[in-house]
Tab-separated table of C-alpha atoms in Angstrom:
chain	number	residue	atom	x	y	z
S	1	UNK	CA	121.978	36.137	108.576
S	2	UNK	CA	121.315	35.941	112.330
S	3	UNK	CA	120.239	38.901	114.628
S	4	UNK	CA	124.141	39.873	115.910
S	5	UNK	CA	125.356	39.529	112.025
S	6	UNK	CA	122.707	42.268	111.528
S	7	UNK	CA	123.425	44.227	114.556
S	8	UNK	CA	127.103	44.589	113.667
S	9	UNK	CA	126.548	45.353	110.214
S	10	UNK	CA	124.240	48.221	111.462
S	11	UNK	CA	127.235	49.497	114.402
S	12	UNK	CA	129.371	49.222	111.251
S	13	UNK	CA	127.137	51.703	108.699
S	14	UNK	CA	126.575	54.179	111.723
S	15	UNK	CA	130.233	54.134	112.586
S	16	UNK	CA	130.939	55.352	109.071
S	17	UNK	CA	128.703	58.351	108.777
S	18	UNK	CA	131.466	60.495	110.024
S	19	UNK	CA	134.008	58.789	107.248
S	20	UNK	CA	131.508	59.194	104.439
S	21	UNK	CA	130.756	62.816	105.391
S	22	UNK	CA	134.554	63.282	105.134
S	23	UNK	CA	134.976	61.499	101.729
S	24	UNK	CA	132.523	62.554	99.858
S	25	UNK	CA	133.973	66.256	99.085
S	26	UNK	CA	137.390	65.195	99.034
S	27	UNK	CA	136.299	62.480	96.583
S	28	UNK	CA	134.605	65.179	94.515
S	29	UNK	CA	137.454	66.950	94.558
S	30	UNK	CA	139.319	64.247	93.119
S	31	UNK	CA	136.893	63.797	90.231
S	32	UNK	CA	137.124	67.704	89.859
S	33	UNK	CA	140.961	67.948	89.239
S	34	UNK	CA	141.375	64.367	87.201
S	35	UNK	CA	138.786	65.920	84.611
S	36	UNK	CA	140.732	68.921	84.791
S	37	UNK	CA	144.124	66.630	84.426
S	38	UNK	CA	142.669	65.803	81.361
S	39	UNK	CA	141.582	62.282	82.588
S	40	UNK	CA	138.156	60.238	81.119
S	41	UNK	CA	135.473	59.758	83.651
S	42	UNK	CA	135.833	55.764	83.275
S	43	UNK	CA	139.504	56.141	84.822
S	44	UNK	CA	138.730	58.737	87.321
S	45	UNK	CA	136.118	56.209	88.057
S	46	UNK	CA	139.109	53.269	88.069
S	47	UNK	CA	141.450	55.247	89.633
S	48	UNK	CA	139.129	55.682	92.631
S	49	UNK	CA	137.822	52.144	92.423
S	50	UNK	CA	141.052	50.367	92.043
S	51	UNK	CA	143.367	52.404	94.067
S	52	UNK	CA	141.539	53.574	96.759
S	53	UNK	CA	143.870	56.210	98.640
S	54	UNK	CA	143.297	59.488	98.671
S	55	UNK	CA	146.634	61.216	99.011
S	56	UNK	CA	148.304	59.021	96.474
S	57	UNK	CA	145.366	59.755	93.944
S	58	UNK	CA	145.950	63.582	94.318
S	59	UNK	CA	149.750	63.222	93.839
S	60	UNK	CA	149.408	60.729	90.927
S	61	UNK	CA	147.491	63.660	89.217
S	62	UNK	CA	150.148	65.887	90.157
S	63	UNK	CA	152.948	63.869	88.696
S	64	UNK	CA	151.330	62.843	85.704
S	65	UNK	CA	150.565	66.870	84.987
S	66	UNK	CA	154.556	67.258	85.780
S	67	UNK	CA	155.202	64.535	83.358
S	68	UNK	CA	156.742	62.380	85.251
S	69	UNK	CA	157.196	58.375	84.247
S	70	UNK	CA	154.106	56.308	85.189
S	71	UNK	CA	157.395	53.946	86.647
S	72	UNK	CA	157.936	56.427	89.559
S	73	UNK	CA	154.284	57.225	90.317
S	74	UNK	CA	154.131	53.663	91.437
S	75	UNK	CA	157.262	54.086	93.255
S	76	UNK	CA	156.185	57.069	95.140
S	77	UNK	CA	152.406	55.282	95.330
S	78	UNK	CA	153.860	52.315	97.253
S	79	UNK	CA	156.471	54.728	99.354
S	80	UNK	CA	153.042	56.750	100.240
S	81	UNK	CA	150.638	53.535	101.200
S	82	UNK	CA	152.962	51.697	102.767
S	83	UNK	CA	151.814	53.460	106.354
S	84	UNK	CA	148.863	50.838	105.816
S	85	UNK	CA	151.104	47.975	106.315
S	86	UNK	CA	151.296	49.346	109.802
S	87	UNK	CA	147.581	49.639	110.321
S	88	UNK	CA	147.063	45.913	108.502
S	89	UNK	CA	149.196	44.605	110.907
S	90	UNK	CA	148.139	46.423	114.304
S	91	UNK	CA	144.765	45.275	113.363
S	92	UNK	CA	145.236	41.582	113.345
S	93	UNK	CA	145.594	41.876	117.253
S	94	UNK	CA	141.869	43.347	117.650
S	95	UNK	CA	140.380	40.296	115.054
S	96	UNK	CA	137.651	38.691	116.692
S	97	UNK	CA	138.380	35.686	114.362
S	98	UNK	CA	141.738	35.553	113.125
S	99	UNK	CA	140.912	33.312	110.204
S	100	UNK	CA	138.246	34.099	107.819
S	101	UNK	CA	137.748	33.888	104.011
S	102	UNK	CA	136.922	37.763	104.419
S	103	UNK	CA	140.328	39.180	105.241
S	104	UNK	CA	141.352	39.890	101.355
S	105	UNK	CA	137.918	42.017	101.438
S	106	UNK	CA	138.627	43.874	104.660
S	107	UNK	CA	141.976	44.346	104.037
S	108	UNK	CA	141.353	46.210	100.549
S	109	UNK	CA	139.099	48.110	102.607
S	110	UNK	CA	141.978	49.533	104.960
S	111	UNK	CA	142.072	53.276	105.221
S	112	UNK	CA	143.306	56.121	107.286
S	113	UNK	CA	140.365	56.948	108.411
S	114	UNK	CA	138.294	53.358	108.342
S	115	UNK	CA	141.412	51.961	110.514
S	116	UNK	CA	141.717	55.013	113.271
S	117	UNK	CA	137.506	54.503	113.522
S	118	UNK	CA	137.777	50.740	113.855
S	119	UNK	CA	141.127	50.690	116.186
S	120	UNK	CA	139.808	53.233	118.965
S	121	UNK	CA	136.595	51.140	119.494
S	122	UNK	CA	138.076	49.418	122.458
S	123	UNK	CA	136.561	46.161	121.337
S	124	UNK	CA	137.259	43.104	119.386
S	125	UNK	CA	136.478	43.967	115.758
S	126	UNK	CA	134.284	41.158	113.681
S	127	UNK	CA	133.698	40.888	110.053
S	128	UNK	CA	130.462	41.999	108.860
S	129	UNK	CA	131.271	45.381	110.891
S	130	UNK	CA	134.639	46.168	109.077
S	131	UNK	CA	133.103	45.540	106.217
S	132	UNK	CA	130.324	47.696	107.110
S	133	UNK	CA	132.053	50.063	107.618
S	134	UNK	CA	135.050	50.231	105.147
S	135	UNK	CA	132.903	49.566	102.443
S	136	UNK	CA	130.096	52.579	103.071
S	137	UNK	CA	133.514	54.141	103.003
S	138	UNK	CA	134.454	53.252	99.439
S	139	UNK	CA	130.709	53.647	97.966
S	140	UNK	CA	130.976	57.113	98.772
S	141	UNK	CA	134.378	57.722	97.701
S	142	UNK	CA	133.603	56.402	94.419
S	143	UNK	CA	130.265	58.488	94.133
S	144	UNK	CA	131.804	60.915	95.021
S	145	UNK	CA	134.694	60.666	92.610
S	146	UNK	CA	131.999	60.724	89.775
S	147	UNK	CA	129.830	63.517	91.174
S	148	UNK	CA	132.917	65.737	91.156
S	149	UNK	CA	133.846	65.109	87.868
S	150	UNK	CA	129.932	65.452	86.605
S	151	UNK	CA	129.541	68.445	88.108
S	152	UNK	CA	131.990	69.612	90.535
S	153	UNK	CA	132.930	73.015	88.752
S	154	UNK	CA	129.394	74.319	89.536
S	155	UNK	CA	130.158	74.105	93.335
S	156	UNK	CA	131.495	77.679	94.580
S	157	UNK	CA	134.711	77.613	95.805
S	158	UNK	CA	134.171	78.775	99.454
S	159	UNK	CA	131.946	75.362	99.790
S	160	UNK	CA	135.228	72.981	98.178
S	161	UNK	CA	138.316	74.837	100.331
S	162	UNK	CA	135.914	73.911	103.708
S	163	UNK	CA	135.278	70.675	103.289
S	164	UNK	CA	139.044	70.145	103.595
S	165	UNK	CA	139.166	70.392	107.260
S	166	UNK	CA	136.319	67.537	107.611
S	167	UNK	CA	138.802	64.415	108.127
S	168	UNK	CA	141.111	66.266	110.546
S	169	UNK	CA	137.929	67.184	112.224
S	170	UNK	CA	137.210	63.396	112.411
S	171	UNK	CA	140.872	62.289	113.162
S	172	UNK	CA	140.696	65.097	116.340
S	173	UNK	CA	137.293	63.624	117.435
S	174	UNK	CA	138.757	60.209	117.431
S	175	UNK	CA	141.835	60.892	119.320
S	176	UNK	CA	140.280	63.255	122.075
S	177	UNK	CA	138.103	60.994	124.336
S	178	UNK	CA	140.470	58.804	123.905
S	179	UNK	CA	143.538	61.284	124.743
S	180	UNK	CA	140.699	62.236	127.727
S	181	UNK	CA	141.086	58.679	129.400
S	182	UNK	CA	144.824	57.779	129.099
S	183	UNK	CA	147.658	59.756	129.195
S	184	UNK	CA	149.714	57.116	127.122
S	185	UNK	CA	147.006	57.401	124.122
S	186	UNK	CA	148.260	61.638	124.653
S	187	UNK	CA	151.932	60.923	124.792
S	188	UNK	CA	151.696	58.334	121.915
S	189	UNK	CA	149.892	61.024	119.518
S	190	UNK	CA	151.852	64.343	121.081
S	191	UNK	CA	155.137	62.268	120.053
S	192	UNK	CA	154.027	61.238	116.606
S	193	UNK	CA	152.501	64.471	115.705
S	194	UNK	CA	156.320	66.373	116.617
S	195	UNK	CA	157.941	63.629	115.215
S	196	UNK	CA	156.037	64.385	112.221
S	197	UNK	CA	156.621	67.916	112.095
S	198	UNK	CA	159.657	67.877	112.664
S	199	UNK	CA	160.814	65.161	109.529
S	200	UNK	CA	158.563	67.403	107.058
S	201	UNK	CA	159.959	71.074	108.219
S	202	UNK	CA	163.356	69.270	107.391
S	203	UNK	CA	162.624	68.092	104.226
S	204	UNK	CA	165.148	65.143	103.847
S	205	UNK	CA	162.566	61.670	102.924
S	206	UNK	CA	160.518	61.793	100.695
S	207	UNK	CA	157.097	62.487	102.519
S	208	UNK	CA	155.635	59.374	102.500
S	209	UNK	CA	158.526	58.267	104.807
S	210	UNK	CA	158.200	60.802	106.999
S	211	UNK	CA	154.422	59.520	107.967
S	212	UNK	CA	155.468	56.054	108.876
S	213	UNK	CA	159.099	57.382	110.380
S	214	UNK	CA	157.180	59.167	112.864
S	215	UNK	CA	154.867	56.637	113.440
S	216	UNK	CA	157.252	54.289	113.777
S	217	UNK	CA	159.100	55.965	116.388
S	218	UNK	CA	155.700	56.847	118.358
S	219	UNK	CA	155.016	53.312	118.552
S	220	UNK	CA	158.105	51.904	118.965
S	221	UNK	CA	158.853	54.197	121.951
S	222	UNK	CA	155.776	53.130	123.288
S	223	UNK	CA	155.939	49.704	123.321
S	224	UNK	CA	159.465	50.414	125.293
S	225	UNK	CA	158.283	52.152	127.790
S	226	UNK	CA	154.491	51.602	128.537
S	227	UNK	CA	155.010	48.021	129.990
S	228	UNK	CA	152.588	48.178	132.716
S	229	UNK	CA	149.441	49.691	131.373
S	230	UNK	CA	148.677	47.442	128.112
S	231	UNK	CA	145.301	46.063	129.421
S	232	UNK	CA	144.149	49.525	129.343
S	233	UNK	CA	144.871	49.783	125.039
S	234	UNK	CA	143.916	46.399	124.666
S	235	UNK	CA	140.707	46.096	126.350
L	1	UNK	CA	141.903	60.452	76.160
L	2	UNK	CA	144.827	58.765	76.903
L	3	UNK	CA	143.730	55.328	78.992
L	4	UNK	CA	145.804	55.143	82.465
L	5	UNK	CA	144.481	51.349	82.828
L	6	UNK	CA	148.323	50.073	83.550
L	7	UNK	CA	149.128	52.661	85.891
L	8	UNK	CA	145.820	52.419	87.589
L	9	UNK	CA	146.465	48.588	88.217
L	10	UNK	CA	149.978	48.833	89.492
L	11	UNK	CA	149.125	51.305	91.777
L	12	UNK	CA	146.362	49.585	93.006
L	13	UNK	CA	148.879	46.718	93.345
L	14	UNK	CA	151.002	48.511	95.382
L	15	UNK	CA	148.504	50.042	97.270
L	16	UNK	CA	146.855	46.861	97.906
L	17	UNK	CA	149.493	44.296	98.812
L	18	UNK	CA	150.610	46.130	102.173
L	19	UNK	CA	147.297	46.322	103.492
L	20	UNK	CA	147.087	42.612	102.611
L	21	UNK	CA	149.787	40.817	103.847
L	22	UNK	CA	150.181	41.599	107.601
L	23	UNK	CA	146.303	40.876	107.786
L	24	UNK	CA	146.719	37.181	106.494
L	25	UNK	CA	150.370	36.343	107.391
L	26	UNK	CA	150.042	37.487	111.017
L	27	UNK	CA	146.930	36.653	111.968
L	28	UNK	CA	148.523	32.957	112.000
L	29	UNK	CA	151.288	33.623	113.885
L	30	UNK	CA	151.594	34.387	117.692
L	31	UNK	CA	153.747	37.588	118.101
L	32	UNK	CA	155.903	38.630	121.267
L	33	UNK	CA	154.568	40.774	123.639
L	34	UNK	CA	156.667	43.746	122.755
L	35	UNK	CA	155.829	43.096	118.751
L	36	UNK	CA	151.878	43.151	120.277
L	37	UNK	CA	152.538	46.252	122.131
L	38	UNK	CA	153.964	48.099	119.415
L	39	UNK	CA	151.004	47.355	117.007
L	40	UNK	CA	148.608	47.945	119.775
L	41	UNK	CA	150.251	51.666	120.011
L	42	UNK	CA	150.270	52.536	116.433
L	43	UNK	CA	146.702	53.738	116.118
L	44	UNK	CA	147.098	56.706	118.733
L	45	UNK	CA	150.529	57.335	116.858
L	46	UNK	CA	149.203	56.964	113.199
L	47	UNK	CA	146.584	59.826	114.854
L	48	UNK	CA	149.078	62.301	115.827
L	49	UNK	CA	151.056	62.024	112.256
L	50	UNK	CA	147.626	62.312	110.542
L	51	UNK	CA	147.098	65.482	112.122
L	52	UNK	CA	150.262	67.263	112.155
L	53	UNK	CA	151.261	68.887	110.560
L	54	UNK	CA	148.557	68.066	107.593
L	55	UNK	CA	146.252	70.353	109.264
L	56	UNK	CA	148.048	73.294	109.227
L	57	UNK	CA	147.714	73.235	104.978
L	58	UNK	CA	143.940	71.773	105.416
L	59	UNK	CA	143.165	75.365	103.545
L	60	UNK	CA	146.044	76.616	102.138
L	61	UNK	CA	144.759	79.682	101.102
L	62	UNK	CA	143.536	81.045	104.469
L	63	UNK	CA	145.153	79.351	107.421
L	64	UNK	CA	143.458	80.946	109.649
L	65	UNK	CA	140.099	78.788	108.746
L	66	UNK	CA	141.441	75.817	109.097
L	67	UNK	CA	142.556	76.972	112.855
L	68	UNK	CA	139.107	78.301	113.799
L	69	UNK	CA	137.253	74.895	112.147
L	70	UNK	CA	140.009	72.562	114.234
L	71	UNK	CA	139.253	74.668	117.301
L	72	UNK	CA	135.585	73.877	117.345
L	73	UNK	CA	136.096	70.338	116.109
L	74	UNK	CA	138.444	70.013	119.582
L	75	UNK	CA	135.692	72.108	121.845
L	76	UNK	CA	133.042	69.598	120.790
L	77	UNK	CA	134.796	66.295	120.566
L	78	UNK	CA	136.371	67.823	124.552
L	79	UNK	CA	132.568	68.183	125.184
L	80	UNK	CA	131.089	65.215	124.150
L	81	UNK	CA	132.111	61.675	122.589
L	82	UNK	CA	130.590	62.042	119.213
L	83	UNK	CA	132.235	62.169	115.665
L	84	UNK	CA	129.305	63.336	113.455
L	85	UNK	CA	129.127	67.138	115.502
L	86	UNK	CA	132.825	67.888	115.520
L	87	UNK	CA	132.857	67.103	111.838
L	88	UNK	CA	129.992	68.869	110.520
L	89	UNK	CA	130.613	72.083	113.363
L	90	UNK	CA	134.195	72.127	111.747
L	91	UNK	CA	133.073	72.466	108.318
L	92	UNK	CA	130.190	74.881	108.885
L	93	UNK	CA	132.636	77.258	110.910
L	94	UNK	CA	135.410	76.927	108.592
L	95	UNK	CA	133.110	77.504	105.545
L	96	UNK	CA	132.053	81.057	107.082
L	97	UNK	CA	135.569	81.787	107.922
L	98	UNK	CA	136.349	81.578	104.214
L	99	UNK	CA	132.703	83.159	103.386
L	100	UNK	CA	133.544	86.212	106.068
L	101	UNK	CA	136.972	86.370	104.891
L	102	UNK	CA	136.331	86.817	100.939
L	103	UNK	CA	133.437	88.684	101.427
């Protein structure tokens, strides 16, 4: 491995600190309610390993403590992560290398929260730093999966019902500077955000598709009418 | 215990196959500008429908912590450039929000 492979590895880990701050508890949490689901620890473990999403994990639990057919948890697991087919695709733009043997790696590794930290860097993205970074991501979500179902009913409540707020904190800290700089970045967001609000207060998709409806519509809007100014995103 | 191996797969399938395909398929292709523009705004978009209204219910118990931990998370991320400080600020302030609140 040269010097630069190294170097970008190392951008990669520090660029996920914030992530694996964020994923830890939630992860814990995770391992908390699937033991209390009535779920082993080897698929907790799976579950986390395999599937790696967060939301649709929690509502999987949720449905399967309803009762509801394992055939519609897959449904409603696909309707939910389909938001990353969007982020899969608006990163192939920002590849340094568009062809590598990597991709099926780095694209297993696409989160929420590994996607909004790579997209906003304002540079071409290379390999060994996605991976970097996505994949500090998963080691702690799985740890943390299995610390939360070891021992996550010895942590006092007040500690588990903060820790929530961590990856808004992170999404908010991504967007501002950004927001700061451009007022496109501040229309894009402001427009997704009501967009968002509004399609959950009505209640009409099921809420997966109200996530990608409104980002959708941001985007798309965007794409319309910011013609001039796309050196600024892309750069 | 019941084993949830086949669901676990499928959904992993599911999960998995969007986040693959765009990555390989397009990254062969050349796209229109307006196709390019659209996936270059989606990350500022996907930000705003991450945030609301999910934050609102970030601690469903007592709103009002989840306000006061986004508020500091915005006055240091408006400050400086950093993620780590907003994050941890956040939780520390929301944590003693809760802590103040039940005590």
């Amino acid at each position: 491995m040269d010097s630069r492979q190294k170097s970008r590895l190392k951008a990669g880990l520090t660029a996920a600190l914030p992530i694996v701050i964020g994923y830890i508890p939630i992860a814990m949490a995770f391992g908390l309610l699937a033991k209390a689901t009535g779920i082993s620890l080897l698929d907790s473990f799976l579950f986390s390993a395999v599937v790696f999403a967060g939301a649709s994990q929690f509502m999987a639990l949720n449905l399967l403590q309803a009762g509801v057919a394992c055939s519609e948890i897959v449904l409603a697991t696909l309707l939910m992560n389909f938001r990353h087919f969007l982020m899969s695709a608006s990163l192939t733009p920002r590849l340094e290398k568009k062809k590598s043997k990597w991709l099926p790696l780095v694209a297993f590794g696409i989160t929420d929260e590994s996607f909004s930290v790579a997209s906003t860097r304002g540079e071409k993205l290379t390999v060994p730093f996605l991976l970097a970074l996505q994949f500090s991501a998963y080691f702690s979500w799985l740890g943390g999966t299995v610390l939360g179902y070891l021992l996550g009913a010895i942590l006092p409540t007040a500690i588990k019902s903060s820790m929530g707020i961590a990856l808004y904190a992170m999404f908010v800290a991504i967007l501002l500077p950004e927001a700061k700089k451009s007022a496109k970045v501040s229309i894009l967001a402001f427009t997704a955000g009501a967009a968002h609000f509004l399609l959950a207060s009505l209640k009409l998709l099921p809420s997966g598709w109200n996530l990608i409806l409104a980002i959708i519509l941001a985007a798309g809007l965007g794409a319309v009418c910011f013609k001039e100014e796309e050196k600024e995103v892309t750069a | 215990m019941k084993s949830y191996l086949m669901l676990i797969l499928c959904m992993g399938l599911v999960t998995y196959l969007p986040r693959l395909l765009p990555l390989i398929t397009l990254s062969h292709l050349s796209l229109p500008p307006i196709v390019e523009r659209f996936l270059l705004c989606i990350p500022y978009a996907a930000l705003g429908a991450l945030i609301v209204p999910g934050v609102f219910q970030a601690t469903p118990d007592l709103p009002i912590a989840a306000w006061v931990g986004i508020g500091i998370a915005i006055f240091f991320s408006w400050l400086k450039g950093s993620l780590i400080l907003p994050v941890l600020s956040s939780v520390v302030a929301t944590f003693l929000v809760i802590l103040i609140w039940q005590g």
